[in-house]
PDB file of C-alpha atoms and ligand atoms in Angstrom:
ATOM      1  CA  MET G   1      10.217   6.452 -19.528  1.00  0.00           C
ATOM      2  CA  THR G   2       7.847   9.063 -19.545  1.00  0.00           C
ATOM      3  CA  GLN G   3       4.593   9.502 -17.166  1.00  0.00           C
ATOM      4  CA  SER G   4       2.431   8.313 -20.172  1.00  0.00           C
ATOM      5  CA  THR G   5       4.048   4.938 -20.411  1.00  0.00           C
ATOM      6  CA  LEU G   6       2.920   4.028 -17.071  1.00  0.00           C
ATOM      7  CA  SER G   7      -0.382   3.184 -15.629  1.00  0.00           C
ATOM      8  CA  ARG G   8      -2.577   5.539 -13.828  1.00  0.00           C
ATOM      9  CA  THR G   9      -5.140   4.567 -11.621  1.00  0.00           C
ATOM     10  CA  LYS G  10      -8.581   4.168 -12.121  1.00  0.00           C
ATOM     11  CA  SER G  11     -10.872   7.301 -13.578  1.00  0.00           C
ATOM     12  CA  SER G  12      -7.558   8.942 -12.772  1.00  0.00           C
ATOM     13  CA  GLY G  13      -8.178   9.406  -9.365  1.00  0.00           C
ATOM     14  CA  ILE G  14      -5.102  10.063  -6.668  1.00  0.00           C
ATOM     15  CA  HIS G  15      -3.251   6.408  -5.835  1.00  0.00           C
ATOM     16  CA  VAL G  16      -2.334   6.849  -1.957  1.00  0.00           C
ATOM     17  CA  ALA G  17       0.027   4.216  -0.225  1.00  0.00           C
ATOM     18  CA  ILE G  18       0.552   4.051   3.324  1.00  0.00           C
ATOM     19  CA  LEU G  19       2.932   2.453   5.207  1.00  0.00           C
ATOM     20  CA  MET G  20       1.229   1.557   8.704  1.00  0.00           C
ATOM     21  CA  ASP G  21       4.033   2.123  10.984  1.00  0.00           C
ATOM     22  CA  GLY G  22       3.627   2.501  14.493  1.00  0.00           C
ATOM     23  CA  ASN G  23       1.794  -0.081  15.952  1.00  0.00           C
ATOM     24  CA  GLY G  24       4.269  -1.481  18.032  1.00  0.00           C
ATOM     25  CA  ARG G  25       5.181   1.820  19.684  1.00  0.00           C
ATOM     26  CA  TRP G  26       1.242   2.634  20.119  1.00  0.00           C
ATOM     27  CA  ALA G  27       0.912  -0.345  22.440  1.00  0.00           C
ATOM     28  CA  ALA G  28       4.087  -0.053  24.192  1.00  0.00           C
ATOM     29  CA  THR G  29       3.332   3.706  25.377  1.00  0.00           C
ATOM     30  CA  ARG G  30       0.275   1.957  26.970  1.00  0.00           C
ATOM     31  CA  GLY G  31       2.256  -0.943  28.262  1.00  0.00           C
ATOM     32  CA  ARG G  32       0.340  -3.371  26.361  1.00  0.00           C
ATOM     33  CA  PRO G  33       1.255  -6.533  24.161  1.00  0.00           C
ATOM     34  CA  ARG G  34       2.464  -5.523  20.618  1.00  0.00           C
ATOM     35  CA  SER G  35      -0.887  -7.179  19.366  1.00  0.00           C
ATOM     36  CA  GLU G  36      -3.050  -4.449  20.744  1.00  0.00           C
ATOM     37  CA  GLY G  37      -1.423  -2.283  18.564  1.00  0.00           C
ATOM     38  CA  HIS G  38      -2.100  -4.114  15.312  1.00  0.00           C
ATOM     39  CA  ARG G  39      -5.375  -4.301  16.255  1.00  0.00           C
ATOM     40  CA  ALA G  40      -6.100  -0.978  17.220  1.00  0.00           C
ATOM     41  CA  GLY G  41      -4.555  -0.121  13.518  1.00  0.00           C
ATOM     42  CA  VAL G  42      -7.443  -2.028  12.252  1.00  0.00           C
ATOM     43  CA  GLU G  43      -9.668   0.907  13.334  1.00  0.00           C
ATOM     44  CA  SER G  44      -7.292   3.474  11.307  1.00  0.00           C
ATOM     45  CA  VAL G  45      -7.760   1.008   8.496  1.00  0.00           C
ATOM     46  CA  ARG G  46     -11.614   1.644   8.510  1.00  0.00           C
ATOM     47  CA  ARG G  47     -11.630   4.938   9.210  1.00  0.00           C
ATOM     48  CA  VAL G  48      -9.174   6.044   6.305  1.00  0.00           C
ATOM     49  CA  ALA G  49     -10.513   4.030   4.021  1.00  0.00           C
ATOM     50  CA  ALA G  50     -14.049   5.307   4.565  1.00  0.00           C
ATOM     51  CA  ALA G  51     -13.016   8.848   4.200  1.00  0.00           C
ATOM     52  CA  ALA G  52     -10.916   8.041   1.280  1.00  0.00           C
ATOM     53  CA  PRO G  53     -13.254   8.607  -1.600  1.00  0.00           C
ATOM     54  CA  GLY G  54     -14.551  11.960  -0.631  1.00  0.00           C
ATOM     55  CA  MET G  55     -10.698  13.250  -1.073  1.00  0.00           C
ATOM     56  CA  GLY G  56     -10.613  12.085  -4.499  1.00  0.00           C
ATOM     57  CA  ILE G  57      -8.643   9.128  -3.410  1.00  0.00           C
ATOM     58  CA  SER G  58      -9.631   6.406  -6.284  1.00  0.00           C
ATOM     59  CA  THR G  59      -6.380   3.627  -4.900  1.00  0.00           C
ATOM     60  CA  LEU G  60      -5.561   3.119  -1.348  1.00  0.00           C
ATOM     61  CA  THR G  61      -2.570   0.679  -1.306  1.00  0.00           C
ATOM     62  CA  LEU G  62      -1.907  -0.177   2.408  1.00  0.00           C
ATOM     63  CA  PHE G  63       1.205  -1.809   3.805  1.00  0.00           C
ATOM     64  CA  ALA G  64       0.095  -4.341   6.016  1.00  0.00           C
ATOM     65  CA  PHE G  65       3.065  -6.987   6.123  1.00  0.00           C
ATOM     66  CA  SER G  66       6.286  -7.025   4.538  1.00  0.00           C
ATOM     67  CA  ALA G  67       8.802 -10.223   3.114  1.00  0.00           C
ATOM     68  CA  ASP G  68      10.702  -8.957   5.995  1.00  0.00           C
ATOM     69  CA  ASN G  69       8.499  -8.761   8.705  1.00  0.00           C
ATOM     70  CA  TRP G  70       8.743 -12.665   8.568  1.00  0.00           C
ATOM     71  CA  GLN G  71      11.516 -11.862  10.896  1.00  0.00           C
ATOM     72  CA  ARG G  72       9.694 -10.930  13.431  1.00  0.00           C
ATOM     73  CA  PRO G  73       8.577 -13.544  16.285  1.00  0.00           C
ATOM     74  CA  ARG G  74       6.056 -15.797  15.535  1.00  0.00           C
ATOM     75  CA  ALA G  75       3.641 -15.064  18.041  1.00  0.00           C
ATOM     76  CA  GLU G  76       3.537 -11.732  16.421  1.00  0.00           C
ATOM     77  CA  VAL G  77       3.259 -13.117  12.817  1.00  0.00           C
ATOM     78  CA  ASP G  78       0.459 -15.697  13.774  1.00  0.00           C
ATOM     79  CA  ALA G  79      -1.404 -12.427  15.571  1.00  0.00           C
ATOM     80  CA  LEU G  80      -1.115 -10.481  12.777  1.00  0.00           C
ATOM     81  CA  PHE G  81      -2.537 -12.720  10.393  1.00  0.00           C
ATOM     82  CA  GLY G  82      -5.428 -13.495  12.637  1.00  0.00           C
ATOM     83  CA  ILE G  83      -6.060  -9.953  12.701  1.00  0.00           C
ATOM     84  CA  LEU G  84      -6.275  -9.750   8.978  1.00  0.00           C
ATOM     85  CA  GLN G  85      -8.090 -13.025   8.442  1.00  0.00           C
ATOM     86  CA  GLU G  86     -10.577 -11.186  11.207  1.00  0.00           C
ATOM     87  CA  TYR G  87     -10.724  -7.896   9.316  1.00  0.00           C
ATOM     88  CA  LEU G  88     -11.419  -9.710   6.007  1.00  0.00           C
ATOM     89  CA  GLU G  89     -13.977 -11.498   7.214  1.00  0.00           C
ATOM     90  CA  GLN G  90     -15.854  -8.813   9.039  1.00  0.00           C
ATOM     91  CA  ASP G  91     -15.759  -6.068   6.946  1.00  0.00           C
ATOM     92  CA  ALA G  92     -16.049  -7.293   3.350  1.00  0.00           C
ATOM     93  CA  ALA G  93     -19.967  -6.322   3.440  1.00  0.00           C
ATOM     94  CA  GLN G  94     -19.551  -3.417   4.784  1.00  0.00           C
ATOM     95  CA  CYS G  95     -17.278  -2.346   1.939  1.00  0.00           C
ATOM     96  CA  ALA G  96     -19.373  -3.906  -0.484  1.00  0.00           C
ATOM     97  CA  ALA G  97     -22.125  -1.540   1.100  1.00  0.00           C
ATOM     98  CA  GLN G  98     -19.455   1.146   0.368  1.00  0.00           C
ATOM     99  CA  SER G  99     -18.405   0.374  -3.019  1.00  0.00           C
ATOM    100  CA  ILE G 100     -15.122  -0.203  -1.809  1.00  0.00           C
ATOM    101  CA  ARG G 101     -13.328  -3.108  -3.618  1.00  0.00           C
ATOM    102  CA  MET G 102     -10.975  -4.816  -1.460  1.00  0.00           C
ATOM    103  CA  ARG G 103      -8.027  -6.569  -3.154  1.00  0.00           C
ATOM    104  CA  VAL G 104      -4.508  -8.133  -1.726  1.00  0.00           C
ATOM    105  CA  ILE G 105      -1.282  -7.943  -3.528  1.00  0.00           C
ATOM    106  CA  GLY G 106       1.873  -9.792  -2.353  1.00  0.00           C
ATOM    107  CA  ARG G 107       3.053 -13.544  -2.169  1.00  0.00           C
ATOM    108  CA  ARG G 108       0.251 -15.968  -1.357  1.00  0.00           C
ATOM    109  CA  ASP G 109       2.203 -19.212  -1.567  1.00  0.00           C
ATOM    110  CA  ARG G 110       3.617 -18.573   2.095  1.00  0.00           C
ATOM    111  CA  LEU G 111       0.546 -17.776   4.279  1.00  0.00           C
ATOM    112  CA  PRO G 112      -2.184 -19.697   5.953  1.00  0.00           C
ATOM    113  CA  LEU G 113      -4.697 -20.973   3.792  1.00  0.00           C
ATOM    114  CA  PRO G 114      -7.634 -19.807   6.003  1.00  0.00           C
ATOM    115  CA  LEU G 115      -6.248 -16.473   5.823  1.00  0.00           C
ATOM    116  CA  VAL G 116      -5.844 -16.800   1.818  1.00  0.00           C
ATOM    117  CA  ARG G 117      -9.484 -18.168   1.651  1.00  0.00           C
ATOM    118  CA  ALA G 118     -10.524 -14.781   3.264  1.00  0.00           C
ATOM    119  CA  MET G 119      -8.661 -12.458   0.883  1.00  0.00           C
ATOM    120  CA  GLU G 120     -10.552 -14.851  -2.193  1.00  0.00           C
ATOM    121  CA  GLN G 121     -13.714 -14.477  -0.410  1.00  0.00           C
ATOM    122  CA  ALA G 122     -13.298 -10.387   0.593  1.00  0.00           C
ATOM    123  CA  GLU G 123     -11.889 -10.259  -3.191  1.00  0.00           C
ATOM    124  CA  ALA G 124     -15.349 -11.628  -4.551  1.00  0.00           C
ATOM    125  CA  ALA G 125     -17.597 -10.146  -2.298  1.00  0.00           C
ATOM    126  CA  THR G 126     -16.264  -6.862  -3.016  1.00  0.00           C
ATOM    127  CA  ALA G 127     -15.878  -7.345  -6.630  1.00  0.00           C
ATOM    128  CA  SER G 128     -18.131  -4.556  -8.191  1.00  0.00           C
ATOM    129  CA  GLY G 129     -16.810  -1.806  -5.828  1.00  0.00           C
ATOM    130  CA  ALA G 130     -16.315   1.315  -7.980  1.00  0.00           C
ATOM    131  CA  ALA G 131     -15.685   4.217  -5.051  1.00  0.00           C
ATOM    132  CA  LEU G 132     -12.216   2.576  -4.247  1.00  0.00           C
ATOM    133  CA  ASP G 133      -9.741   0.329  -4.656  1.00  0.00           C
ATOM    134  CA  LEU G 134      -8.571  -0.551  -1.402  1.00  0.00           C
ATOM    135  CA  ARG G 135      -5.473  -2.669  -1.899  1.00  0.00           C
ATOM    136  CA  ILE G 136      -3.847  -4.315   0.970  1.00  0.00           C
ATOM    137  CA  ALA G 137      -0.064  -5.767   0.753  1.00  0.00           C
ATOM    138  CA  VAL G 138       0.835  -8.980   2.644  1.00  0.00           C
ATOM    139  CA  ASP G 139       3.824 -10.672   2.230  1.00  0.00           C
ATOM    140  CA  TYR G 140       4.851  -8.155  -0.081  1.00  0.00           C
ATOM    141  CA  SER G 141       8.158  -7.195  -0.870  1.00  0.00           C
ATOM    142  CA  ALA G 142       8.908  -4.531  -4.205  1.00  0.00           C
ATOM    143  CA  ARG G 143      12.031  -5.791  -5.267  1.00  0.00           C
ATOM    144  CA  ASP G 144      11.030  -9.530  -5.173  1.00  0.00           C
ATOM    145  CA  SER G 145       8.069  -8.394  -7.396  1.00  0.00           C
ATOM    146  CA  ILE G 146      10.717  -6.537  -9.797  1.00  0.00           C
ATOM    147  CA  LEU G 147      13.075  -9.637  -9.692  1.00  0.00           C
ATOM    148  CA  ARG G 148      10.034 -11.959 -10.113  1.00  0.00           C
ATOM    149  CA  ALA G 149       8.276  -9.775 -13.203  1.00  0.00           C
ATOM    150  CA  ALA G 150      12.150  -9.556 -14.343  1.00  0.00           C
ATOM    151  CA  CYS G 151      12.688 -13.127 -14.431  1.00  0.00           C
ATOM    152  CA  TRP G 152       9.746 -13.475 -16.630  1.00  0.00           C
ATOM    153  CA  LEU G 153      11.353 -11.171 -19.271  1.00  0.00           C
ATOM    154  CA  ILE G 154      14.479 -13.276 -19.237  1.00  0.00           C
ATOM    155  CA  SER G 155      13.926 -14.349 -23.305  1.00  0.00           C
ATOM    156  CA  SER G 156      12.695 -10.948 -24.139  1.00  0.00           C
ATOM    157  CA  LEU G 157      15.124  -8.163 -25.747  1.00  0.00           C
ATOM    158  CA  GLU G 158      13.110  -5.420 -25.318  1.00  0.00           C
ATOM    159  CA  VAL G 159       9.962  -4.158 -22.877  1.00  0.00           C
ATOM    160  CA  SER G 160       8.335  -0.899 -22.341  1.00  0.00           C
ATOM    161  CA  PRO G 161       8.113   0.284 -19.107  1.00  0.00           C
ATOM    162  CA  GLY G 162       4.007  -0.215 -19.264  1.00  0.00           C
ATOM    163  CA  GLU G 163       4.505  -3.808 -20.384  1.00  0.00           C
ATOM    164  CA  PHE G 164       6.860  -4.359 -17.066  1.00  0.00           C
ATOM    165  CA  SER G 165       3.943  -2.419 -15.126  1.00  0.00           C
ATOM    166  CA  ARG G 166       1.595  -5.093 -16.629  1.00  0.00           C
ATOM    167  CA  LEU G 167       3.983  -7.963 -15.780  1.00  0.00           C
ATOM    168  CA  LEU G 168       4.370  -6.640 -12.216  1.00  0.00           C
ATOM    169  CA  GLY G 169       0.632  -6.497 -11.692  1.00  0.00           C
ATOM    170  CA  ARG G 170       0.716 -10.279 -12.653  1.00  0.00           C
ATOM    171  CA  VAL G 171       3.118 -11.256 -10.100  1.00  0.00           C
ATOM    172  CA  THR G 172       1.736  -9.067  -7.375  1.00  0.00           C
ATOM    173  CA  HIS G 173      -1.873 -10.745  -7.952  1.00  0.00           C
ATOM    174  CA  SER G 174      -3.231  -6.853  -8.408  1.00  0.00           C
ATOM    175  CA  GLY G 175      -5.550  -8.290 -11.502  1.00  0.00           C
ATOM    176  CA  GLU G 176      -3.867  -5.123 -13.205  1.00  0.00           C
ATOM    177  CA  PRO G 177      -0.871  -3.244 -14.229  1.00  0.00           C
ATOM    178  CA  SER G 178       0.984  -1.644 -11.164  1.00  0.00           C
ATOM    179  CA  ALA G 179      -0.734   1.639 -10.565  1.00  0.00           C
ATOM    180  CA  GLU G 180       1.963   4.747 -10.202  1.00  0.00           C
ATOM    181  CA  VAL G 181       1.545   5.974  -6.661  1.00  0.00           C
ATOM    182  CA  ASP G 182       0.749   9.952  -6.516  1.00  0.00           C
ATOM    183  CA  LEU G 183       1.423  10.105  -2.990  1.00  0.00           C
ATOM    184  CA  LEU G 184       3.027   7.864  -0.379  1.00  0.00           C
ATOM    185  CA  ILE G 185       2.221   8.958   3.425  1.00  0.00           C
ATOM    186  CA  ARG G 186       4.327   6.896   6.129  1.00  0.00           C
ATOM    187  CA  THR G 187       3.023   7.066   9.861  1.00  0.00           C
ATOM    188  CA  GLY G 188       5.253   6.258  12.930  1.00  0.00           C
ATOM    189  CA  GLY G 189       8.092   8.849  12.327  1.00  0.00           C
ATOM    190  CA  GLU G 190      10.639   7.046   9.961  1.00  0.00           C
ATOM    191  CA  ARG G 191      11.625   7.928   6.461  1.00  0.00           C
ATOM    192  CA  ARG G 192      12.290   5.016   4.672  1.00  0.00           C
ATOM    193  CA  LEU G 193      10.433   2.914   2.058  1.00  0.00           C
ATOM    194  CA  SER G 194      10.854  -0.429   3.621  1.00  0.00           C
ATOM    195  CA  ASP G 195      10.904  -2.157   0.383  1.00  0.00           C
ATOM    196  CA  PHE G 196       7.158  -0.865  -0.713  1.00  0.00           C
ATOM    197  CA  LEU G 197       6.235   0.006  -3.952  1.00  0.00           C
ATOM    198  CA  LEU G 198       9.812   0.682  -5.262  1.00  0.00           C
ATOM    199  CA  TRP G 199       8.874   1.209  -8.838  1.00  0.00           C
ATOM    200  CA  GLU G 200       5.444   2.553  -8.321  1.00  0.00           C
ATOM    201  CA  CYS G 201       6.966   5.368  -6.304  1.00  0.00           C
ATOM    202  CA  ALA G 202       9.070   6.759  -9.037  1.00  0.00           C
ATOM    203  CA  TYR G 203       7.473  10.032  -8.934  1.00  0.00           C
ATOM    204  CA  ALA G 204       5.375   9.744  -5.675  1.00  0.00           C
ATOM    205  CA  GLU G 205       5.198  12.557  -3.347  1.00  0.00           C
ATOM    206  CA  LEU G 206       6.423  11.471   0.022  1.00  0.00           C
ATOM    207  CA  PHE G 207       4.286  12.697   3.048  1.00  0.00           C
ATOM    208  CA  PHE G 208       6.365  11.631   6.697  1.00  0.00           C
ATOM    209  CA  THR G 209       4.498  11.578   9.820  1.00  0.00           C
ATOM    210  CA  PRO G 210       5.284  11.177  13.401  1.00  0.00           C
ATOM    211  CA  VAL G 211       1.711  10.242  14.094  1.00  0.00           C
ATOM    212  CA  LEU G 212       1.660   6.073  15.248  1.00  0.00           C
ATOM    213  CA  TRP G 213      -0.769   4.707  12.535  1.00  0.00           C
ATOM    214  CA  PRO G 214      -3.413   3.813  15.394  1.00  0.00           C
ATOM    215  CA  ASP G 215      -3.811   7.541  15.931  1.00  0.00           C
ATOM    216  CA  PHE G 216      -4.210   8.405  12.469  1.00  0.00           C
ATOM    217  CA  ASP G 217      -7.546   9.532  11.808  1.00  0.00           C
ATOM    218  CA  ALA G 218      -9.413  10.836   8.454  1.00  0.00           C
ATOM    219  CA  ALA G 219      -8.062  14.549   9.703  1.00  0.00           C
ATOM    220  CA  ASP G 220      -4.429  13.076   9.330  1.00  0.00           C
ATOM    221  CA  LEU G 221      -5.376  12.166   5.929  1.00  0.00           C
ATOM    222  CA  ALA G 222      -7.024  15.463   5.152  1.00  0.00           C
ATOM    223  CA  ALA G 223      -4.026  17.062   6.205  1.00  0.00           C
ATOM    224  CA  ALA G 224      -1.403  14.867   3.867  1.00  0.00           C
ATOM    225  CA  MET G 225      -3.720  15.465   0.694  1.00  0.00           C
ATOM    226  CA  ARG G 226      -3.529  19.482   1.306  1.00  0.00           C
ATOM    227  CA  GLU G 227       0.096  19.239   1.671  1.00  0.00           C
ATOM    228  CA  PHE G 228      -0.270  17.246  -1.806  1.00  0.00           C
ATOM    229  CA  SER G 229      -2.141  19.746  -3.299  1.00  0.00           C
ATOM    230  CA  THR G 230       0.728  22.517  -2.717  1.00  0.00           C
ATOM    231  CA  ARG G 231       3.515  20.553  -4.299  1.00  0.00           C
ATOM    232  CA  GLU G 232       4.629  20.834  -7.908  1.00  0.00           C
ATOM    233  CA  ARG G 233       4.914  17.754  -9.807  1.00  0.00           C
ATOM    234  CA  ARG G 234       6.941  18.279 -12.546  1.00  0.00           C
ATOM    235  CA  PHE G 235       7.952  14.500 -13.392  1.00  0.00           C
ATOM    236  CA  GLY G 236      11.409  15.619 -14.931  1.00  0.00           C
ATOM    237  CA  LYS G 237      10.226  19.108 -17.090  1.00  0.00           C
ATOM    238  CA  SER G 238      10.872  22.575 -16.331  1.00  0.00           C
ATOM    239  CA  SER G 239       8.638  24.368 -13.905  1.00  0.00           C
ATOM    240  CA  PRO G 240       6.239  26.226 -16.164  1.00  0.00           C
ATOM    241  CA  ALA G 241       6.212  29.395 -14.362  1.00  0.00           C
ATOM    242  CA  PRO G 242       7.632  31.956 -14.407  1.00  0.00           C
ATOM    243  CA  ALA G 243       7.320  32.860 -17.648  1.00  0.00           C
ATOM    244  CA  ILE G 244      10.755  34.719 -18.497  1.00  0.00           C
ATOM    245  CA  ALA G 245      13.945  33.902 -20.773  1.00  0.00           C
ATOM    246  CA  ASN G 246      14.155  30.662 -22.022  1.00  0.00           C
ATOM    247  CA  SER G 247      17.452  29.506 -20.597  1.00  0.00           C
TER     248      SER G 247
HETATM  249  C1  IPE F 301       3.358  -1.412  11.398  1.00  0.00           C
HETATM  250  O1  IPE F 301       3.849  -1.296  13.059  1.00  0.00           O
HETATM  251  C2  IPE F 301       2.867  -2.864  11.158  1.00  0.00           C
HETATM  252  C3  IPE F 301       3.586  -4.405  10.821  1.00  0.00           C
HETATM  253  C4  IPE F 301       5.072  -3.854  10.334  1.00  0.00           C
HETATM  254  C5  IPE F 301       2.799  -5.243  10.747  1.00  0.00           C
HETATM  255  P1  IPE F 301       5.194  -1.934  13.534  1.00  0.00           P
HETATM  256  O2  IPE F 301       4.509  -2.883  14.123  1.00  0.00           O
HETATM  257  O3  IPE F 301       6.170  -1.944  12.624  1.00  0.00           O
HETATM  258  O4  IPE F 301       5.268  -1.130  14.740  1.00  0.00           O
HETATM  259  P2  IPE F 301       6.360  -0.478  15.755  1.00  0.00           P
HETATM  260  O5  IPE F 301       7.467   0.462  14.080  1.00  0.00           O
HETATM  261  O6  IPE F 301       7.541  -1.364  15.752  1.00  0.00           O
HETATM  262  O7  IPE F 301       6.104   0.666  16.142  1.00  0.00           O
HETATM  263  C1  IPE F 302       7.340  -1.522   7.101  1.00  0.00           C
HETATM  264  O1  IPE F 302       7.638  -1.113   8.385  1.00  0.00           O
HETATM  265  C2  IPE F 302       6.226  -2.654   6.812  1.00  0.00           C
HETATM  266  C3  IPE F 302       4.695  -2.434   7.036  1.00  0.00           C
HETATM  267  C4  IPE F 302       4.548  -0.787   7.529  1.00  0.00           C
HETATM  268  C5  IPE F 302       3.571  -3.300   7.182  1.00  0.00           C
HETATM  269  P1  IPE F 302       8.490  -2.081   9.077  1.00  0.00           P
HETATM  270  O2  IPE F 302       8.028  -1.427  10.742  1.00  0.00           O
HETATM  271  O3  IPE F 302       8.577  -3.600   9.277  1.00  0.00           O
HETATM  272  O4  IPE F 302       9.885  -1.446   8.904  1.00  0.00           O
HETATM  273  P2  IPE F 302      11.496  -0.918   9.234  1.00  0.00           P
HETATM  274  O5  IPE F 302      11.896  -2.148   9.958  1.00  0.00           O
HETATM  275  O6  IPE F 302      11.215  -0.202  10.141  1.00  0.00           O
HETATM  276  O7  IPE F 302      11.886  -0.555   7.920  1.00  0.00           O
HETATM  277 MG1   MG F 303       8.038  -0.741  12.382  1.00  0.00          MG
END
């Protein structure tokens, strides 16, 4: 598989994916309910989305709710969905004004109908946004996406990575082939992928920060981007320098 067989992000900008983790701990340190951490996390989403286009980021994929997060208490799940719905309803116009295209990836068949409606409305209202693809992953599981895409292929003898990316895009509702991640950021201090974009992160640079998501701001994103710019990405090739003997 070569890099060129997989989909790049539009206009070849950088694709940053963020595991927005640490909302619960942020609330706990303040003696507040977890839902307040999730609510405070929305402010970070706003800050990061507004700053991203100016940093050369063309696609920003945010992990908001994993398929495994259904295992949390019903009250927390309901609060999360309510906060998400409110965000989509409140911010669609502002995103459209900032030329930010909102899209939601993941399963929709298990979500409350009003939330699905808010997703569809936000997507329609921001469809012409060209400055940034803001993709929000809800009820998302990379493994489940890969499995469902594989099921489509059960009768195919051979499939290219590019074709498989297109299928992944279809099963995750992204509307286009699933795009390679350039930089994956996880806030909150854990160092794991938690079933996020496993296929797309094959060559992603990984950046882990102890900063809790509600505290993450444009300066933190800029620091991650600076660190990213120092990484040498080889995609399996040998390093171009130094030019010594062939070996
Ligand atoms: C991330 O924050 C948000 C979701 C997973 C929905 P958490 O709620 O996981 O916060 P911590 O990890 O418990 O601090
Ligand atoms: C991953 O965070 C999912 C999101 C950020 C939405 P979790 O907090 O659910 O992940 P684990 O349980 O620590 O792996
Ligand atoms: Mg967590």
